[in-house]
């Protein structure tokens, strides 16, 4: 079933590329400023043997991973804590709801000004942006815990910590995982945006900045292509991890394996 | 209150990240360790755009001119002077490339910046107003009522264009300026979003050969002939704190500028290493010149032009903005 879905997805992407190729080659012709998909894919393949680009890819992905880990380390415990203590949550909730929709990219210029170490600045904006989806999903997960299960454990004499560990955390885990998956995409956007705005010694965004100053639209698109591929891969890996780990959750909520 | 909260959140992220990365400040203390030349700081981060202007930085690195001075220079790609200014202020960069108009604008707003070395001076046909091949615009006077695309409003681009408008008896009130980054400008002008574009290399060559654009006027003529374009800047505080490091940087850059100005091959060899301009393009693009000394008389011309065209309201004595190389 998954392979059929992949096949359809691949066919859609290939169709789009083919239409783009034909349109750029034959309708726009020589005046085309935007390179044809075949040219971009060719450059994208070459990038895999370009040490500059590989170093940049490494830097961006390191920032991405570091930012994700730190965000998970902050947001999950915070979400569990707030979820377990409803009065505190009610007090903080309005602030969270206000800060959450602020576009994270808008804090990059502020971060450039405040944080003197380049890598730290980039990781910090990723952490900031990723905290929200993870925190909010953890909170929802904590709310969704079956009250009957909690009561049953309590009536058997389990303390609040035991209830948290045996019922609330496992029950909230699928929500946390969804939050992490959403954050993974956001982290990639922030990782590249920070590089586009601030520059740096290496990174996918830095590579794009260099390519654009050198009038190399093909290289810009090729680097962007790999950023997109990484985003798709990260999403697929996290999604299949969720499927495997939380199979019971999907059964319980009746979600379809679509 | 919201701003404070946001700052707190950022500070929280910083604190956690600091702990996890094992304190990012540690490499600074390593820089100040003892060294043979007595430099206050031996490793510096220098911001530069991936364009031909700062080529001396990369020449000096490749030829070992910085090493001879006991200096390790890490070039950092910046995205523009506007972004680099907060980076030298925060300490993320020690020195950065800047364009002189941006620098003097910042100085007029009270920023404590020092120019530490010269980098790039305009030459003939390095900054042209370009029009599409079938454009009805034949002379600068034809620009009346038209839209001209520039990379930044209220900066070197509009200043250079204004000097040419003046020759044709026009002022900035007679035209409209629109903003667009250089890489997108050719396509934007070609598709009719503007009537003309103020374009520099390698985009002059690219729009000529790719889109058939034609040159309307070289904006670096008359008042702007040989106009100083770009140099290196540091904060006043940095220049005072690290005088020997600065002097070492200045000596190495001057040496590389000398080489760049006498041998174009050195530039062509270096461009593909730090920009995405390939060797073939590097050999055909028009380049300005690379002065080896920061000359206050030439720089004063920039500040005076800015005053004449209303970019600054009171005169700037350029001498006070220059951190002159110390003798020896």
Coordinates of C-alpha atoms in Angstrom, one line a residue:
Chain A
X1 CA 0.0 0.0 0.0
X2 CA 2.9 2.3 0.9
X3 CA 4.7 1.5 -2.3
X4 CA 1.6 2.3 -4.4
X5 CA 1.5 5.6 -2.7
X6 CA 5.1 6.2 -3.3
X7 CA 4.6 5.3 -7.0
X8 CA 1.8 7.8 -7.3
X9 CA 3.8 10.5 -5.6
X10 CA 6.8 9.8 -7.9
X11 CA 4.6 9.9 -11.0
X12 CA 3.2 13.2 -9.9
X13 CA 6.7 14.7 -9.3
X14 CA 7.9 13.3 -12.6
X15 CA 4.9 14.7 -14.5
X16 CA 5.4 18.1 -13.0
X17 CA 9.1 18.1 -13.9
X18 CA 8.3 17.0 -17.5
X19 CA 5.8 19.8 -17.9
X20 CA 8.3 22.3 -16.5
X21 CA 11.0 21.0 -18.8
X22 CA 8.8 21.2 -22.0
X23 CA 7.5 24.6 -21.0
X24 CA 10.9 26.1 -20.4
X25 CA 12.6 24.5 -23.4
X26 CA 9.9 25.1 -26.0
X27 CA 7.5 27.8 -24.8
X28 CA 9.9 30.3 -23.2
X29 CA 13.0 29.2 -25.2
X30 CA 16.3 30.9 -25.1
X31 CA 15.1 33.9 -23.1
X32 CA 14.5 31.6 -20.1
X33 CA 16.1 32.9 -17.0
X34 CA 14.9 29.9 -14.9
X35 CA 16.9 26.8 -15.7
X36 CA 15.1 23.7 -17.0
X37 CA 14.5 20.9 -14.5
X38 CA 17.0 18.6 -16.3
X39 CA 19.7 21.3 -15.9
X40 CA 18.9 21.6 -12.2
X41 CA 18.9 17.9 -11.6
X42 CA 22.2 17.7 -13.4
X43 CA 23.8 20.4 -11.2
X44 CA 22.2 18.7 -8.1
X45 CA 24.0 15.5 -9.0
X46 CA 27.3 17.4 -9.4
X47 CA 26.8 19.0 -6.0
X48 CA 27.2 15.6 -4.4
X49 CA 30.9 15.7 -5.3
X50 CA 31.4 19.4 -4.5
X51 CA 33.2 19.6 -1.1
X52 CA 32.0 23.1 -0.5
X53 CA 28.4 22.0 -0.8
X54 CA 28.9 18.9 1.2
X55 CA 30.5 20.9 4.0
X56 CA 27.5 23.2 3.9
X57 CA 25.1 20.4 3.9
X58 CA 26.8 19.0 7.0
X59 CA 26.7 22.3 8.8
X60 CA 23.1 22.9 8.1
X61 CA 22.0 19.4 9.1
X62 CA 24.1 19.6 12.3
X63 CA 22.4 22.9 13.2
X64 CA 19.1 21.2 12.3
X65 CA 19.7 18.2 14.5
X66 CA 21.1 20.2 17.4
X67 CA 18.2 22.6 17.3
X68 CA 15.7 19.7 17.2
X69 CA 17.3 17.9 20.1
X70 CA 17.4 21.0 22.3
X71 CA 13.8 21.9 21.4
X72 CA 12.6 18.4 22.3
X73 CA 14.6 18.6 25.5
X74 CA 12.9 21.8 26.5
X75 CA 9.4 21.5 25.1
X76 CA 8.5 17.9 26.0
X77 CA 9.3 18.2 29.8
X78 CA 7.7 21.7 29.8
X79 CA 4.6 20.3 28.0
X80 CA 4.3 17.4 30.4
X81 CA 4.7 19.7 33.4
X82 CA 2.1 22.1 32.2
X83 CA -0.2 19.3 31.2
X84 CA 0.1 17.7 34.7
X85 CA -0.5 21.0 36.5
X86 CA -3.7 22.5 34.9
X87 CA -3.7 25.7 37.0
X88 CA -0.2 26.6 35.8
X89 CA -1.2 25.8 32.3
X90 CA -4.2 28.1 32.4
X91 CA -2.0 30.9 33.6
X92 CA 0.6 30.5 30.9
X93 CA -1.7 29.4 28.1
X94 CA -2.5 33.0 26.8
X95 CA 1.1 33.9 26.6
X96 CA 1.9 30.7 24.6
X97 CA -1.1 31.3 22.3
X98 CA 0.2 34.8 21.7
X99 CA 3.8 33.9 21.0
X100 CA 3.1 30.8 19.0
X101 CA 1.9 32.6 15.8
X102 CA 4.8 35.1 15.7
X103 CA 6.6 34.0 12.5
X104 CA 9.9 32.6 13.7
X105 CA 11.8 33.9 10.7
X106 CA 11.1 37.4 12.0
X107 CA 13.2 36.9 15.1
X108 CA 16.3 36.1 13.0
X109 CA 17.4 39.8 12.7
X110 CA 16.9 40.2 16.4
X111 CA 19.0 37.0 17.0
X112 CA 21.8 38.3 14.7
X113 CA 21.9 41.5 16.9
X114 CA 21.8 39.7 20.2
X115 CA 23.9 36.5 19.8
X116 CA 27.5 37.1 18.9
X117 CA 28.4 33.4 18.0
X118 CA 27.1 32.5 14.6
X119 CA 26.4 28.8 15.2
X120 CA 24.7 29.6 18.5
X121 CA 22.5 32.2 16.8
X122 CA 21.4 29.7 14.1
X123 CA 20.7 26.9 16.6
X124 CA 18.8 29.3 18.9
X125 CA 16.4 30.4 16.3
X126 CA 15.8 26.8 15.3
X127 CA 15.1 25.9 19.0
X128 CA 12.8 28.8 19.3
X129 CA 10.7 27.9 16.3
X130 CA 10.6 24.2 17.0
X131 CA 9.5 24.6 20.6
X132 CA 6.0 25.6 19.7
X133 CA 4.7 22.6 17.8
X134 CA 6.3 20.2 20.2
X135 CA 5.0 22.0 23.2
X136 CA 1.5 22.5 22.0
X137 CA 1.2 18.9 20.8
X138 CA 2.5 17.6 24.1
X139 CA -0.1 19.7 25.9
X140 CA -2.9 18.3 23.7
X141 CA -1.5 14.8 24.3
X142 CA -1.6 15.3 28.1
X143 CA -5.2 16.6 27.8
X144 CA -6.2 13.5 25.8
X145 CA -5.3 11.0 28.5
X146 CA -8.2 8.7 29.3
X147 CA -9.5 9.9 32.7
X148 CA -11.0 6.5 33.4
X149 CA -7.5 4.9 33.1
X150 CA -6.0 7.5 35.4
X151 CA -8.8 7.0 38.0
X152 CA -8.5 3.2 37.8
X153 CA -4.8 3.4 38.6
X154 CA -5.4 5.9 41.4
X155 CA -8.0 3.7 43.0
X156 CA -5.5 0.9 43.0
X157 CA -3.3 3.1 45.1
X158 CA -0.8 4.4 42.5
X159 CA 0.8 7.8 43.3
X160 CA 0.6 10.7 40.9
X161 CA 4.1 10.0 39.5
X162 CA 3.3 6.4 38.8
X163 CA 0.1 7.5 37.0
X164 CA 2.1 10.0 34.9
X165 CA 4.6 7.3 34.0
X166 CA 2.2 4.5 33.3
X167 CA -0.8 6.3 31.8
X168 CA -0.2 9.9 30.8
X169 CA 3.2 9.7 29.2
X170 CA 2.5 6.6 27.0
X171 CA -0.8 8.1 26.1
X172 CA 0.7 11.5 25.1
X173 CA 3.7 10.0 23.3
X174 CA 2.0 9.8 19.8
X175 CA 1.1 13.5 20.1
X176 CA 4.6 14.4 21.0
X177 CA 5.9 12.4 18.0
X178 CA 3.5 14.3 15.7
X179 CA 4.8 17.6 17.2
X180 CA 8.4 16.5 16.6
X181 CA 7.5 15.6 13.0
X182 CA 6.0 19.0 12.4
X183 CA 8.9 20.7 14.1
X184 CA 11.4 18.9 11.8
X185 CA 10.1 20.7 8.8
X186 CA 10.0 24.0 10.6
X187 CA 13.6 23.4 11.8
X188 CA 14.8 23.0 8.2
X189 CA 13.1 26.2 7.1
X190 CA 14.7 28.1 10.0
X191 CA 18.1 26.5 9.5
X192 CA 18.2 27.6 5.8
X193 CA 16.5 31.0 6.4
X194 CA 19.1 31.9 9.1
X195 CA 21.9 31.2 6.6
X196 CA 20.2 33.2 3.9
X197 CA 19.8 36.2 6.2
X198 CA 23.0 36.0 8.2
X199 CA 25.4 34.3 5.8
X200 CA 28.2 32.2 7.5
X201 CA 31.2 30.0 6.6
X202 CA 29.2 27.1 5.3
X203 CA 25.6 25.9 4.9
X204 CA 22.9 25.2 2.2
X205 CA 21.7 28.8 2.6
X206 CA 25.3 30.2 2.4
X207 CA 25.7 28.2 -0.8
X208 CA 22.6 29.7 -2.2
X209 CA 23.8 33.2 -1.3
X210 CA 27.1 32.6 -3.1
X211 CA 25.3 31.1 -6.1
X212 CA 22.9 34.0 -6.4
X213 CA 25.7 36.6 -6.3
X214 CA 27.4 34.7 -9.1
X215 CA 24.4 34.6 -11.3
X216 CA 24.0 30.9 -11.0
X217 CA 20.3 30.2 -10.8
X218 CA 20.9 26.6 -11.6
X219 CA 23.1 26.1 -8.6
X220 CA 20.7 28.0 -6.3
X221 CA 17.9 25.6 -7.4
X222 CA 20.1 22.6 -7.1
X223 CA 21.0 23.4 -3.5
X224 CA 17.4 24.1 -2.8
X225 CA 16.5 20.8 -4.4
X226 CA 18.6 18.9 -1.8
X227 CA 17.1 20.9 1.1
X228 CA 13.7 19.8 -0.2
X229 CA 14.8 16.2 -0.5
X230 CA 16.1 16.2 3.0
X231 CA 12.8 17.6 4.3
X232 CA 10.9 14.8 2.5
X233 CA 13.3 12.2 3.9
X234 CA 13.1 13.5 7.4
X235 CA 9.3 13.5 7.3
X236 CA 9.2 9.9 5.9
X237 CA 11.6 8.6 8.5
X238 CA 9.7 10.2 11.3
X239 CA 6.3 9.1 9.9
X240 CA 7.4 5.5 9.6
X241 CA 8.8 5.6 13.1
X242 CA 5.5 6.9 14.4
X243 CA 3.7 4.1 12.5
X244 CA 5.9 1.4 14.0
X245 CA 6.0 2.8 17.6
X246 CA 2.4 3.9 18.0
X247 CA 0.5 1.4 16.0
X248 CA -1.9 0.9 18.9
X249 CA -2.7 4.6 18.9
X250 CA -3.9 4.6 15.3
X251 CA -6.0 1.6 16.0
X252 CA -7.5 3.3 19.0
X253 CA -8.3 6.6 17.3
X254 CA -9.5 4.8 14.2
X255 CA -7.1 6.6 11.9
X256 CA -6.9 5.1 8.4
X257 CA -3.7 4.0 7.0
X258 CA -4.0 6.1 3.9
Chain B
X1 CA 5.9 43.0 27.8
X2 CA 5.8 40.9 24.7
X3 CA 9.2 42.0 23.6
X4 CA 10.6 41.1 27.0
X5 CA 9.0 37.7 26.8
X6 CA 10.5 37.1 23.4
X7 CA 13.9 38.2 24.6
X8 CA 13.5 35.8 27.6
X9 CA 12.6 33.0 25.2
X10 CA 15.7 33.8 23.1
X11 CA 17.8 34.0 26.2
X12 CA 16.5 30.7 27.4
X13 CA 17.4 29.1 24.1
X14 CA 20.8 30.7 24.3
X15 CA 21.4 29.5 27.8
X16 CA 20.5 26.0 27.0
X17 CA 22.5 26.0 23.8
X18 CA 25.5 27.4 25.6
X19 CA 25.4 24.6 28.2
X20 CA 25.0 22.0 25.5
X21 CA 27.7 23.3 23.2
X22 CA 30.1 23.6 26.1
X23 CA 30.2 27.4 26.2
X24 CA 30.8 29.1 22.8
X25 CA 33.1 31.8 24.2
X26 CA 36.0 29.4 24.8
X27 CA 37.6 29.9 21.4
X28 CA 38.0 33.6 22.0
X29 CA 40.2 33.1 25.0
X30 CA 42.4 30.8 22.9
X31 CA 42.9 33.6 20.4
X32 CA 44.5 35.8 22.9
X33 CA 47.1 33.4 23.9
X34 CA 50.8 34.3 23.5
X35 CA 52.0 34.6 19.9
X36 CA 55.3 35.6 18.4
X37 CA 54.1 38.8 16.8
X38 CA 52.5 40.1 20.0
X39 CA 49.0 40.3 18.3
X40 CA 46.1 40.8 20.7
X41 CA 44.1 38.3 18.7
X42 CA 45.4 35.8 16.2
X43 CA 42.3 34.4 14.8
X44 CA 39.7 36.8 13.3
X45 CA 36.5 36.3 11.4
X46 CA 36.1 38.6 8.4
X47 CA 32.9 39.0 6.6
X48 CA 32.9 39.3 2.8
X49 CA 30.3 39.2 0.0
X50 CA 30.8 36.5 -2.7
X51 CA 31.5 39.1 -5.4
X52 CA 34.8 40.4 -6.9
X53 CA 35.2 43.4 -4.6
X54 CA 36.8 41.6 -1.6
X55 CA 39.2 39.4 -3.6
X56 CA 42.2 40.7 -1.7
X57 CA 41.0 38.8 1.4
X58 CA 41.2 35.5 -0.4
X59 CA 44.4 36.4 -2.2
X60 CA 46.0 37.2 1.1
X61 CA 44.8 34.0 2.6
X62 CA 45.9 31.9 -0.4
X63 CA 49.3 33.5 -0.7
X64 CA 50.0 33.3 3.1
X65 CA 50.1 37.1 3.6
X66 CA 48.0 36.8 6.8
X67 CA 50.1 33.8 8.0
X68 CA 53.3 35.9 7.6
X69 CA 51.7 38.4 10.0
X70 CA 50.8 35.7 12.5
X71 CA 47.1 36.1 11.7
X72 CA 44.6 33.4 10.9
X73 CA 41.7 34.8 9.0
X74 CA 38.4 32.9 8.6
X75 CA 36.4 34.4 5.8
X76 CA 32.6 34.4 6.4
X77 CA 30.1 34.9 3.6
X78 CA 27.9 37.8 4.4
X79 CA 24.6 38.7 2.8
X80 CA 25.0 42.5 2.6
X81 CA 26.4 45.5 4.4
X82 CA 23.1 46.0 6.3
X83 CA 23.3 42.5 7.8
X84 CA 27.1 42.8 8.5
X85 CA 26.8 45.9 10.6
X86 CA 25.0 44.2 13.5
X87 CA 27.4 41.3 13.1
X88 CA 30.5 43.4 13.8
X89 CA 28.6 45.2 16.5
X90 CA 27.7 41.9 18.2
X91 CA 31.2 40.5 17.8
X92 CA 30.1 37.7 15.4
X93 CA 32.5 39.2 12.9
X94 CA 35.8 41.1 13.7
X95 CA 36.0 42.9 10.4
X96 CA 33.6 43.1 7.5
X97 CA 33.4 44.3 4.0
X98 CA 31.2 47.4 3.6
X99 CA 30.2 49.8 0.9
X100 CA 31.2 53.4 1.6
X101 CA 27.7 54.9 1.2
X102 CA 26.3 52.4 3.8
X103 CA 29.2 53.2 6.1
X104 CA 28.7 57.0 5.9
X105 CA 25.0 56.6 6.3
X106 CA 25.6 54.5 9.5
X107 CA 28.1 57.1 10.7
X108 CA 25.7 59.9 10.2
X109 CA 23.3 58.0 12.4
X110 CA 25.9 57.8 15.2
X111 CA 27.3 54.4 14.6
X112 CA 30.9 54.1 15.9
X113 CA 32.5 52.5 12.9
X114 CA 36.0 52.8 11.5
X115 CA 37.1 52.1 8.0
X116 CA 40.3 50.0 8.2
X117 CA 41.3 49.3 4.6
X118 CA 40.2 50.0 1.0
X119 CA 39.0 47.3 -1.2
X120 CA 37.3 48.3 -4.5
X121 CA 37.0 51.3 -6.6
X122 CA 34.7 51.7 -9.6
X123 CA 36.2 51.6 -13.1
X124 CA 34.6 52.3 -16.5
X125 CA 31.6 50.1 -17.2
X126 CA 31.5 48.4 -13.7
X127 CA 28.1 49.9 -12.8
X128 CA 25.8 50.6 -15.8
X129 CA 22.2 51.5 -16.3
X130 CA 21.0 48.8 -18.7
X131 CA 17.9 48.6 -20.8
X132 CA 16.3 45.8 -22.8
X133 CA 17.4 45.5 -26.4
X134 CA 14.1 46.9 -27.9
X135 CA 13.7 49.6 -25.3
X136 CA 12.6 53.1 -26.6
X137 CA 15.0 54.6 -24.1
X138 CA 18.0 55.9 -26.0
X139 CA 19.4 58.6 -23.7
X140 CA 19.4 59.3 -20.0
X141 CA 16.9 62.1 -20.6
X142 CA 14.4 59.5 -21.9
X143 CA 14.3 58.1 -18.4
X144 CA 11.9 60.9 -17.4
X145 CA 8.8 59.3 -15.8
X146 CA 10.4 55.8 -16.1
X147 CA 11.1 53.2 -13.4
X148 CA 14.7 52.3 -12.7
X149 CA 15.5 49.2 -10.7
X150 CA 18.3 49.4 -8.1
X151 CA 19.6 46.8 -5.6
X152 CA 19.0 49.1 -2.6
X153 CA 17.1 52.3 -2.3
X154 CA 18.8 55.3 -0.8
X155 CA 22.3 53.9 -1.3
X156 CA 25.2 53.8 -3.7
X157 CA 22.9 52.8 -6.6
X158 CA 20.5 55.7 -6.4
X159 CA 23.3 58.1 -5.7
X160 CA 25.2 57.0 -8.8
X161 CA 22.0 57.2 -10.9
X162 CA 21.2 60.6 -9.6
X163 CA 24.6 62.0 -10.7
X164 CA 23.8 60.8 -14.2
X165 CA 20.2 62.2 -14.1
X166 CA 21.7 65.6 -13.1
X167 CA 23.9 65.6 -16.2
X168 CA 20.7 65.1 -18.3
X169 CA 18.9 67.9 -16.5
X170 CA 16.7 65.5 -14.4
X171 CA 16.4 64.9 -10.7
X172 CA 15.3 61.9 -8.7
X173 CA 11.8 63.4 -8.7
X174 CA 11.6 62.7 -12.5
X175 CA 12.0 59.0 -12.1
X176 CA 10.8 56.2 -10.0
X177 CA 13.1 53.8 -8.2
X178 CA 12.2 50.2 -7.5
X179 CA 14.2 47.7 -5.4
X180 CA 15.3 44.3 -6.5
X181 CA 18.4 42.1 -5.8
X182 CA 20.9 42.0 -8.7
X183 CA 20.3 38.3 -9.5
X184 CA 16.6 38.9 -10.2
X185 CA 17.0 42.3 -11.8
X186 CA 17.6 41.2 -15.4
X187 CA 14.5 39.1 -15.5
X188 CA 12.4 41.7 -13.8
X189 CA 13.4 44.5 -16.2
X190 CA 13.1 42.1 -19.2
X191 CA 9.5 41.2 -18.1
X192 CA 8.6 44.9 -17.9
X193 CA 8.5 45.4 -14.1
X194 CA 10.8 48.4 -14.7
X195 CA 12.2 50.2 -17.7
X196 CA 15.9 50.1 -16.8
X197 CA 18.2 48.5 -14.2
X198 CA 21.3 49.7 -12.4
X199 CA 23.4 46.6 -12.8
X200 CA 26.9 45.5 -11.9
X201 CA 29.1 42.6 -12.8
X202 CA 28.8 39.6 -13.4
X203 CA 25.2 40.6 -14.2
X204 CA 26.1 43.2 -16.8
X205 CA 27.8 40.5 -18.9
X206 CA 25.0 38.1 -18.2
X207 CA 22.2 40.4 -19.2
X208 CA 24.1 41.5 -22.3
X209 CA 24.9 38.0 -23.5
X210 CA 21.8 36.2 -22.2
X211 CA 19.0 38.8 -22.7
X212 CA 20.6 41.2 -25.2
X213 CA 20.4 44.2 -22.9
X214 CA 22.2 47.3 -24.0
X215 CA 24.1 49.9 -21.9
X216 CA 22.3 53.2 -21.5
X217 CA 25.0 54.9 -19.5
X218 CA 28.0 54.2 -17.4
X219 CA 27.1 55.6 -14.0
X220 CA 30.7 55.9 -12.9
X221 CA 31.5 58.9 -15.0
X222 CA 31.7 62.6 -14.4
X223 CA 31.1 63.2 -10.7
X224 CA 31.4 59.5 -9.9
X225 CA 34.5 58.8 -11.9
X226 CA 36.7 56.3 -10.0
X227 CA 34.3 56.4 -7.1
X228 CA 35.5 54.4 -4.1
X229 CA 32.9 51.6 -3.7
X230 CA 33.9 49.1 -1.0
X231 CA 36.3 48.8 1.9
X232 CA 36.8 47.0 5.2
X233 CA 35.2 48.2 8.5
X234 CA 35.5 47.4 12.2
X235 CA 33.8 48.9 15.2
X236 CA 35.7 51.8 16.8
X237 CA 35.9 49.7 20.0
X238 CA 37.4 46.8 18.1
X239 CA 40.0 49.0 16.4
X240 CA 41.0 50.4 19.8
X241 CA 41.1 47.0 21.5
X242 CA 43.2 45.2 18.9
X243 CA 45.5 47.8 17.3
X244 CA 48.3 45.3 16.4
X245 CA 45.9 42.8 15.0
X246 CA 44.4 45.5 12.9
X247 CA 47.8 46.7 11.7
X248 CA 48.7 43.1 10.7
X249 CA 45.4 42.8 8.8
X250 CA 46.0 46.2 7.1
X251 CA 49.5 45.2 6.0
X252 CA 48.5 41.9 4.6
X253 CA 45.4 43.3 2.7
X254 CA 47.5 46.1 1.3
X255 CA 50.0 43.6 -0.1
X256 CA 47.1 41.6 -1.6
X257 CA 45.5 44.7 -3.1
X258 CA 48.9 45.5 -4.7
X259 CA 48.9 42.1 -6.3
X260 CA 45.3 42.4 -7.4
X261 CA 45.8 45.8 -9.0
X262 CA 48.9 44.7 -10.9
X263 CA 47.9 41.2 -12.1
X264 CA 44.4 40.5 -13.2
X265 CA 45.2 36.9 -13.5
X266 CA 45.4 36.6 -9.7
X267 CA 41.9 37.9 -9.5
X268 CA 40.6 35.5 -12.2
X269 CA 42.3 32.6 -10.5
X270 CA 40.8 33.5 -7.1
X271 CA 37.2 34.3 -8.1
X272 CA 36.0 30.7 -8.7
X273 CA 37.3 29.7 -5.3
X274 CA 35.0 31.9 -3.2
X275 CA 32.2 33.0 -5.6
X276 CA 30.2 30.9 -8.0
X277 CA 31.6 32.9 -10.9
X278 CA 33.4 30.4 -13.1
X279 CA 36.8 30.8 -14.7
X280 CA 35.3 31.6 -18.1
X281 CA 33.0 34.4 -16.8
X282 CA 35.8 35.7 -14.6
X283 CA 38.0 36.2 -17.6
X284 CA 35.4 38.4 -19.4
X285 CA 33.7 40.5 -16.7
X286 CA 34.7 44.1 -16.3
X287 CA 36.5 44.9 -13.0
X288 CA 37.2 48.1 -11.2
X289 CA 40.5 48.7 -9.4
X290 CA 41.9 47.6 -6.1
X291 CA 43.7 50.6 -4.3
X292 CA 46.2 49.6 -1.7
X293 CA 45.8 52.5 0.5
X294 CA 42.8 54.1 2.3
X295 CA 43.0 57.6 0.8
X296 CA 40.9 60.1 2.7
X297 CA 40.7 62.6 -0.2
X298 CA 39.2 60.0 -2.5
X299 CA 36.8 58.8 0.2
X300 CA 35.8 62.4 1.1
X301 CA 34.4 62.6 -2.4
X302 CA 31.8 59.9 -1.5
X303 CA 30.8 61.7 1.6
X304 CA 30.6 65.1 -0.2
X305 CA 28.4 63.5 -3.0
X306 CA 26.1 62.1 -0.3
X307 CA 25.8 65.6 1.2
X308 CA 25.2 67.2 -2.2
X309 CA 22.4 64.8 -3.1
X310 CA 20.8 64.8 0.4
X311 CA 21.8 61.4 1.6
X312 CA 23.2 62.9 4.7
X313 CA 22.2 66.2 6.2
X314 CA 25.5 67.4 7.7
X315 CA 29.0 67.0 6.3
X316 CA 31.2 64.1 7.4
X317 CA 34.9 64.5 7.9
X318 CA 36.1 61.2 6.5
X319 CA 39.4 61.5 8.3
X320 CA 37.6 60.9 11.6
X321 CA 36.1 57.6 10.2
X322 CA 39.4 56.2 9.1
X323 CA 41.6 54.0 11.3
X324 CA 44.8 54.8 9.6
X325 CA 47.4 52.0 9.4
X326 CA 50.1 52.6 12.0
X327 CA 53.6 53.0 10.8
X328 CA 55.9 50.0 11.1

